[in-house]
Tab-separated table of C-alpha atoms in Angstrom:
chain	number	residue	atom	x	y	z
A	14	UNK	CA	-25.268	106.665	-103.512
A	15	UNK	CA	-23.087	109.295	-104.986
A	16	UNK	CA	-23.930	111.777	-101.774
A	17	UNK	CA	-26.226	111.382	-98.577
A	18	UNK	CA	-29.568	112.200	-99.957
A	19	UNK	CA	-32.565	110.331	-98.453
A	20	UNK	CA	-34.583	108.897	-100.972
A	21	UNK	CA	-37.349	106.260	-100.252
A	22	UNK	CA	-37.114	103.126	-102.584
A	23	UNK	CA	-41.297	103.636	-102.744
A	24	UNK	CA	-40.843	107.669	-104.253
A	25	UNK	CA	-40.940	106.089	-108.116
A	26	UNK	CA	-43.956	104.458	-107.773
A	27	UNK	CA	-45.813	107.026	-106.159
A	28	UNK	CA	-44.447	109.662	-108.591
A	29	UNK	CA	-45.744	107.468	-111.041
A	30	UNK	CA	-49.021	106.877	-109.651
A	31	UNK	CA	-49.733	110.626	-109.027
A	32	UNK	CA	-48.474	111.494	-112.782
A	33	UNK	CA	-51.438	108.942	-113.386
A	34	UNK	CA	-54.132	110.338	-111.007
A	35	UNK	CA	-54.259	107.305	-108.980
A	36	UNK	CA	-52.729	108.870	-105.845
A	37	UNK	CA	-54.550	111.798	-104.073
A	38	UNK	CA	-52.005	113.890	-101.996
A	39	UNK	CA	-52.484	114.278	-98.414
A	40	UNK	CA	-53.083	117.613	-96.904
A	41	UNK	CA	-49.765	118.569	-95.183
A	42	UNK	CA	-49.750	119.333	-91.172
A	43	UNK	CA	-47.648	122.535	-90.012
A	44	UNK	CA	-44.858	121.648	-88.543
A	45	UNK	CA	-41.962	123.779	-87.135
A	46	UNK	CA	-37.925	122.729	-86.980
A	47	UNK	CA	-35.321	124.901	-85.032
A	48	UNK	CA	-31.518	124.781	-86.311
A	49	UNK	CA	-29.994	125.901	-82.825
A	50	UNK	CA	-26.642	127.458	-82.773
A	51	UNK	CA	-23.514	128.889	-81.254
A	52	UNK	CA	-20.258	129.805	-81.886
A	53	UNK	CA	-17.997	126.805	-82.760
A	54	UNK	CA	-15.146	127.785	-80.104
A	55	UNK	CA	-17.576	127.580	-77.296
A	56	UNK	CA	-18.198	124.293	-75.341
A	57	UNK	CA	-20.572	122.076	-76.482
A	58	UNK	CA	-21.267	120.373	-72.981
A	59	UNK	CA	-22.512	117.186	-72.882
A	60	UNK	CA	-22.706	116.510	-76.986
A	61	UNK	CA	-20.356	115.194	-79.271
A	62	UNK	CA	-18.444	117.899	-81.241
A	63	UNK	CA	-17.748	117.491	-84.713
A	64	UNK	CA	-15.063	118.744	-86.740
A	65	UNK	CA	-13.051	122.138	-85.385
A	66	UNK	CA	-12.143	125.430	-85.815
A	67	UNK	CA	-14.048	128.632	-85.283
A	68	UNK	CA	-17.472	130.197	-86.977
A	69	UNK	CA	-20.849	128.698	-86.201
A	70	UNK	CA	-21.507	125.009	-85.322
A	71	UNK	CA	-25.436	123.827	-85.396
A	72	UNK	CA	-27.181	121.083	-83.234
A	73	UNK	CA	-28.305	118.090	-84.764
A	74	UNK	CA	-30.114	114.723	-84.036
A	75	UNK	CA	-29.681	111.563	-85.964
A	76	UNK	CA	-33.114	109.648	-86.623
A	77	UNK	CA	-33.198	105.910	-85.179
A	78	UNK	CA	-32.901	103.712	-87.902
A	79	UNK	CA	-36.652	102.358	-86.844
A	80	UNK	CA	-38.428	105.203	-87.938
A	81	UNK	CA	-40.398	104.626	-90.772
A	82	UNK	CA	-40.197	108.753	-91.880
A	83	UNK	CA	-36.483	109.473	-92.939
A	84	UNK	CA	-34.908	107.107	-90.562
A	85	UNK	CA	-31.034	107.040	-89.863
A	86	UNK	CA	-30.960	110.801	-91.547
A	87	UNK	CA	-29.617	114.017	-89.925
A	88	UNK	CA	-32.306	116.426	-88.753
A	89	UNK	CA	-32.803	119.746	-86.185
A	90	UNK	CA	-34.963	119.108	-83.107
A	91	UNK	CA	-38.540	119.572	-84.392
A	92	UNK	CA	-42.242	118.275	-85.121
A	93	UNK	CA	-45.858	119.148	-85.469
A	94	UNK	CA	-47.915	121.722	-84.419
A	95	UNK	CA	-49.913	120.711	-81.445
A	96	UNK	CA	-53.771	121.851	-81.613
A	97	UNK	CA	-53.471	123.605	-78.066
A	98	UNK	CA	-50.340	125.352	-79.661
A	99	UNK	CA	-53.164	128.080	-80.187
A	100	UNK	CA	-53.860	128.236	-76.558
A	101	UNK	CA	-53.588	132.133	-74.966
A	102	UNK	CA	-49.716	131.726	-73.710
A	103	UNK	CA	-47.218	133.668	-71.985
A	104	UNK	CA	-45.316	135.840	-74.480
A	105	UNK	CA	-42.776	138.534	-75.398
A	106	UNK	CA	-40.639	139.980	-78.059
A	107	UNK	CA	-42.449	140.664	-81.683
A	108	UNK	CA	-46.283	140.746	-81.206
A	109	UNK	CA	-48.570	137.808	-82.716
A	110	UNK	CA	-48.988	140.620	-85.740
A	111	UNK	CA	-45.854	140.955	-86.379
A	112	UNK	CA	-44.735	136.749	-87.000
A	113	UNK	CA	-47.964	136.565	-88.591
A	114	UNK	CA	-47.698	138.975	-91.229
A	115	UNK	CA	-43.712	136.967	-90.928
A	116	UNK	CA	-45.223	133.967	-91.750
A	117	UNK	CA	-47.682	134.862	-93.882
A	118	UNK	CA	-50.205	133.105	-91.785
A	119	UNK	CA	-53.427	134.591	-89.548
A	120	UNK	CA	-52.056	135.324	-85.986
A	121	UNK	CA	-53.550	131.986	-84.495
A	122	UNK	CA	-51.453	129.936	-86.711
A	123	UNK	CA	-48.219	132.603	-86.363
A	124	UNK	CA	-48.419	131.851	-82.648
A	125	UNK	CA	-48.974	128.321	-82.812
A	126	UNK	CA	-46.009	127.685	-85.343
A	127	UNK	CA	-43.789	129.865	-83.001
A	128	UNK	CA	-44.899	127.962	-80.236
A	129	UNK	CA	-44.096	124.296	-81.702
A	130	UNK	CA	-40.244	125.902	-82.493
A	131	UNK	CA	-39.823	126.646	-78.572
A	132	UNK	CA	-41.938	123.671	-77.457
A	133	UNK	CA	-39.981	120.561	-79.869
A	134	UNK	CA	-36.591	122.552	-79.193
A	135	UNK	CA	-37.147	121.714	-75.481
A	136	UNK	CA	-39.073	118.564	-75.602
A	137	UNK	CA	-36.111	116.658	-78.159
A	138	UNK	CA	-32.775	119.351	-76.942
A	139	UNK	CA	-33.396	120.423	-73.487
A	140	UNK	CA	-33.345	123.769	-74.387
A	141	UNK	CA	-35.620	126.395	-73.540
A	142	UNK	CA	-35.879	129.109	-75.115
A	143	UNK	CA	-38.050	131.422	-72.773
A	144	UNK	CA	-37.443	133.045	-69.728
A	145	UNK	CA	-39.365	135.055	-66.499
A	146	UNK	CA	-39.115	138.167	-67.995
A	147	UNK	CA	-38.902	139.810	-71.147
A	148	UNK	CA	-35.565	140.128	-71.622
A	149	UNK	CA	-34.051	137.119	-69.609
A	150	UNK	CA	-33.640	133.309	-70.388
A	151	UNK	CA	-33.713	130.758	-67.775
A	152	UNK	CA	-30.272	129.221	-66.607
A	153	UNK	CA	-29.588	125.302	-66.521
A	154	UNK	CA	-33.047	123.065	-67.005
A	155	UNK	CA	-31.201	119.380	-66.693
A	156	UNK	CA	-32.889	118.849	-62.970
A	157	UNK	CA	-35.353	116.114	-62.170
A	158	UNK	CA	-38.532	118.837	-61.915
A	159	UNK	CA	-37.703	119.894	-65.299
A	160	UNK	CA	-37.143	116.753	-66.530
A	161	UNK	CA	-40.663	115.394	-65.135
A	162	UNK	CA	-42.319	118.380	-67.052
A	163	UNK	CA	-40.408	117.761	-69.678
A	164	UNK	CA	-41.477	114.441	-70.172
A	165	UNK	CA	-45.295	115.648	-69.930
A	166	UNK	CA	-44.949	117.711	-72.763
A	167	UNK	CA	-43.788	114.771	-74.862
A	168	UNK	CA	-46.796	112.785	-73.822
A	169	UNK	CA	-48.986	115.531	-74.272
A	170	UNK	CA	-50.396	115.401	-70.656
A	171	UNK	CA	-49.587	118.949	-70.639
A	172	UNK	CA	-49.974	121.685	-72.874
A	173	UNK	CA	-46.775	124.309	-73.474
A	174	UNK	CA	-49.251	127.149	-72.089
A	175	UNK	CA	-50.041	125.428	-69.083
A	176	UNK	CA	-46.324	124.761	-68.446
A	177	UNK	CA	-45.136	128.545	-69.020
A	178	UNK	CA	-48.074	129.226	-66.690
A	179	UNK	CA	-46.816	126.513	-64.064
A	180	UNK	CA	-43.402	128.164	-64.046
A	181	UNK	CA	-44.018	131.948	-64.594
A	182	UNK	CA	-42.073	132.152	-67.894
A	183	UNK	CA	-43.210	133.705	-71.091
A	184	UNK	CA	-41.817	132.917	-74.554
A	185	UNK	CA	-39.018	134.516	-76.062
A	186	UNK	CA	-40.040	135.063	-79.649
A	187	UNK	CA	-37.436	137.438	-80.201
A	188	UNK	CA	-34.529	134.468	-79.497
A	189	UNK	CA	-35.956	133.304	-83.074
A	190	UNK	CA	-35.617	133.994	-86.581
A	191	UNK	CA	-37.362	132.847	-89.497
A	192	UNK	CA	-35.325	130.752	-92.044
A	193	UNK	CA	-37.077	128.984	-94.740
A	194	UNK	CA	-40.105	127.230	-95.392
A	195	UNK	CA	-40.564	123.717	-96.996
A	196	UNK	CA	-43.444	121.505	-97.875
A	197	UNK	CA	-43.120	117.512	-98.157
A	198	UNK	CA	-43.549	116.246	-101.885
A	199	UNK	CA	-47.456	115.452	-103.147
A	200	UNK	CA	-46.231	112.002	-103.404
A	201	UNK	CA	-45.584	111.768	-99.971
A	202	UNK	CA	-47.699	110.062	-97.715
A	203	UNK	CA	-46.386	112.008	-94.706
A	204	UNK	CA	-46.439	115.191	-95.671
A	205	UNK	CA	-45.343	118.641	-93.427
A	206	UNK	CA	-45.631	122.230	-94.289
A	207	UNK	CA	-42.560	123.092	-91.367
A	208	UNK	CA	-40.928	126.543	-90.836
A	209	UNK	CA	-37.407	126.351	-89.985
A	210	UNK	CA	-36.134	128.752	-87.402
A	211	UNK	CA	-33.021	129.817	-86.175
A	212	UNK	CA	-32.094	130.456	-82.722
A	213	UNK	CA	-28.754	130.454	-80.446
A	214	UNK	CA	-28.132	128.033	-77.899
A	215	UNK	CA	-29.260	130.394	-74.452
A	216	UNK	CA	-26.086	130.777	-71.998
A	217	UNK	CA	-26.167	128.340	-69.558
A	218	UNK	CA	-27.960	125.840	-71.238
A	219	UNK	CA	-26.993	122.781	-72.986
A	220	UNK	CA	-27.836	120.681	-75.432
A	221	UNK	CA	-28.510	117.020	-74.866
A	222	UNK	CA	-30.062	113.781	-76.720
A	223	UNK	CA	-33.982	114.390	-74.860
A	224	UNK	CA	-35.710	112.739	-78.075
A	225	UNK	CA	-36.733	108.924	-78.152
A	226	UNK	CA	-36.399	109.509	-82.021
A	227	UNK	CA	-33.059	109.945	-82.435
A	228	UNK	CA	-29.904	107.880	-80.897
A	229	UNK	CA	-27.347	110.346	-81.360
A	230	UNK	CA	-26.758	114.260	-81.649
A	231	UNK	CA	-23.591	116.191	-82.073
A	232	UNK	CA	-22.763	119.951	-82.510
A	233	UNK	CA	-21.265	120.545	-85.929
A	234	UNK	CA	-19.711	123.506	-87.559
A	235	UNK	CA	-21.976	123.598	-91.518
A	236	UNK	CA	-19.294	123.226	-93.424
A	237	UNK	CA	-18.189	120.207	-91.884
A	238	UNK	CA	-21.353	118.104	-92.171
A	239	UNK	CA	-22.052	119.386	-95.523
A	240	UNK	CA	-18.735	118.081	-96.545
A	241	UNK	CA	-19.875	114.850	-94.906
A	242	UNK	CA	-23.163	114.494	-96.874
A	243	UNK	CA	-21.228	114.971	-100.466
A	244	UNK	CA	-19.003	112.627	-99.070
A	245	UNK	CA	-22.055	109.945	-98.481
A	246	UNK	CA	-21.296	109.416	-95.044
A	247	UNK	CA	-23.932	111.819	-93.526
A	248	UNK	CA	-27.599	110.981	-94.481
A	249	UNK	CA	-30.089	114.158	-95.034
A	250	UNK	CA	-33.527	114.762	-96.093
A	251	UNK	CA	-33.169	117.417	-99.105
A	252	UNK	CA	-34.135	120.449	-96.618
A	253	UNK	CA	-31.372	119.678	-93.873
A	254	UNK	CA	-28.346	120.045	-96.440
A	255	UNK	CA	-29.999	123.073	-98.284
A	256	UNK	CA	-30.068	125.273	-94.758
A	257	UNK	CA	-26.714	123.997	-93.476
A	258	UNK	CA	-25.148	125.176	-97.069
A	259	UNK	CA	-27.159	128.613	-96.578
A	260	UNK	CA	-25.669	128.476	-92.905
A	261	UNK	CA	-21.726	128.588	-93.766
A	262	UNK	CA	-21.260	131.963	-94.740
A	263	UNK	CA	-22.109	132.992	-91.240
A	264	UNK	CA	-19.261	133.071	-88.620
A	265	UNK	CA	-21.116	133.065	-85.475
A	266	UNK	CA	-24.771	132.653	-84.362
A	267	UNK	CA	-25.397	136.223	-83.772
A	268	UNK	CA	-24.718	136.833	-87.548
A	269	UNK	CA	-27.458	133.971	-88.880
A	270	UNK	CA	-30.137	135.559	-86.462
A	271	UNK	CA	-29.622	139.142	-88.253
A	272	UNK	CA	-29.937	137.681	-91.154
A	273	UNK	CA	-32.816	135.805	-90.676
A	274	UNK	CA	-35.601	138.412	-90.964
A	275	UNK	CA	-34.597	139.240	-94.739
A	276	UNK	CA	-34.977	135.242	-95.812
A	277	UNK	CA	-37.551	134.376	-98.247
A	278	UNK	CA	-39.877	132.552	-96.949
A	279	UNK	CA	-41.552	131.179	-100.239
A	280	UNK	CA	-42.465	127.468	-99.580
A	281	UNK	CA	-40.320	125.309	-101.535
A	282	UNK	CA	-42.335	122.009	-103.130
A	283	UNK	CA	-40.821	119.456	-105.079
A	284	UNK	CA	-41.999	119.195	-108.846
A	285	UNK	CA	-42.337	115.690	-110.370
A	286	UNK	CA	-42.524	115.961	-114.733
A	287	UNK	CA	-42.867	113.365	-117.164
A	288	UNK	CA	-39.965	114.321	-119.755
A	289	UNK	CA	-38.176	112.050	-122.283
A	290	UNK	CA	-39.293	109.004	-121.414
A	291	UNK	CA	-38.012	109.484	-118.119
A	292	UNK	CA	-40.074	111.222	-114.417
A	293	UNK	CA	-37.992	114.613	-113.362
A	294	UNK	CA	-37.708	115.155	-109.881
A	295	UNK	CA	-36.937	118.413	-109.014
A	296	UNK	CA	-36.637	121.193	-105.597
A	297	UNK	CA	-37.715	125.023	-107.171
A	298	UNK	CA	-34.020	126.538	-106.819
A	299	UNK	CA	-32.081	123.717	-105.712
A	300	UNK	CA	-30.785	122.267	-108.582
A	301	UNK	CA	-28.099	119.822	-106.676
A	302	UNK	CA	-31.747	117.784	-105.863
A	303	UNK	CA	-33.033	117.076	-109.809
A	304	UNK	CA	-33.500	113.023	-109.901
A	305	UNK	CA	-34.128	111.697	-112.852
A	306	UNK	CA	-36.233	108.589	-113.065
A	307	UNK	CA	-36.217	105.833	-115.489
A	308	UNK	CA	-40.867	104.722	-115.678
A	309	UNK	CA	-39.159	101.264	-114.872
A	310	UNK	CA	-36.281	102.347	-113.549
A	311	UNK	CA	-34.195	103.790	-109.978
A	312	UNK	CA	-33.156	106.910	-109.663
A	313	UNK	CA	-30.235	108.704	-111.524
């Protein structure tokens, strides 16, 4: 493996097979993913720290090995939209309009994307990115009460309206900006329609390793872990090394989040063509992706 692109050993025969019309795509679930920042001279508490010098370093989570989606690759805390996402919640910052016309969604489906971000950021980092009022973030959330809610969420015994409620905290929506949007292959037979978000890392908060999918997370400046995937030794699902490459021109996280509301959110879907005797593989304007696949052959 020239870099540290994921690629399943099944994705050529299920190319194939949908090229043939014997494999029906699944619909995609929405799904939401939340590259959390700060600035890379700042302390990353309890997490490892990766690489050095200044700019903006991102949180990540490695996938356990087990999983049978993407396993052993580098991701951002994230994961599917929960039905009662939709539930009336405590909010502030832009309205429900506003991230829906964002999104380019109806305003159910706005607030229930916006609501995964916040709700998977705490449930796998331990961050929580919402506060008692409008313009204030709650301090340190490592304690044994928080923990016990915490772990609620994750089992679903409680919904991320009812907790708000419980606490008297509304959702910061304004901590988040819009990034990109990407949609899993047709070929795929897990397949996710996820916005990514960015957000900085509140102060007083910190990061730490709250998921039971992952066995390891680190704070990393972009740069550095993008060196580390063309250098095979970091493992990434095509959208994790596009937005860490879109992330290095930035030199702290208050300059990503400005940026964020002029990002294109266009969904980007991979492309599979039959061409020369050989199945194209391709990412709409992300070239560095293009596989090339022999019909009885691995990937090039």
């Amino acid at each position: 493996m020239a870099n540290g692109q994921w690629y399943p050993p099944e994705w050529p025969d299920r190319i194939r097979a949908l090229a043939e019309g014997s494999l029906t795509p699944v619909a995609p679930k929405r799904a939401s993913t939340v590259m959390l920042l700060r600035d890379a001279d700042t302390d990353p508490g309890n997490d490892t720290a990766t690489g050095t010098g200044t700019g903006t370093a991102v949180h990540m989570l490695r996938r356990r090995a087990s999983m049978a989606f993407a396993g052993g690759a580098y991701a951002y805390p994230g994961g599917g939209v929960d039905p009662r996402d939709e539930q009336p919640i405590r909010w502030a910052g832009p309205t429900r309009a506003w991230w829906a016309h964002r999104l380019g969604v109806d305003e159910a489906t706005a607030q229930a994307i916006v609501c995964a971000a916040v709700r998977e950021t705490y449930e796998e980092a331990g961050v929580l990115l919402a506060g008692p009022t409008p313009d204030s973030v709650v301090g340190d959330t490592t304690g044994e009460d928080w923990e016990a809610d915490r772990a609620a969420l994750v089992a679903r015994d409680l919904s991320f309206a009812e907790f708000l409620d419980r606490r008297g905290l509304a959702l910061r929506s304004d901590l988040l900006g819009a990034w990109t949007r990407w949609i899993t292959p047709e070929f795929e037979p897990r397949r996710y329609d996820t916005w990514f978000f960015v957000a900085a890392l509140p102060k007083g908060q910190r990061t730490r390793n709250a998921s039971t999918e992952a066995d390891r997370t680190v704070w990393i400046r972009p740069a550095d872990a993008a060196a580390s995937y063309d250098k095979g030794e970091l493992l990434m699902m095509p959208p994790t090394i596009a937005t860490l490459r879109q992330l290095t021109p930035y030199d702290s996280a208050a300059q990503a989040l400005e940026a964020a509301p002029e990002r294109d959110l266009t969904p980007v879907l991979a492309q599979a063509r039959l061409e020369d005797g050989e199945i194209v593989l391709s990412w709409p304007g992300h070239d560095e992706f293009t596989k090339r696949i022999p019909t009885d052959g691995a990937p090039a």
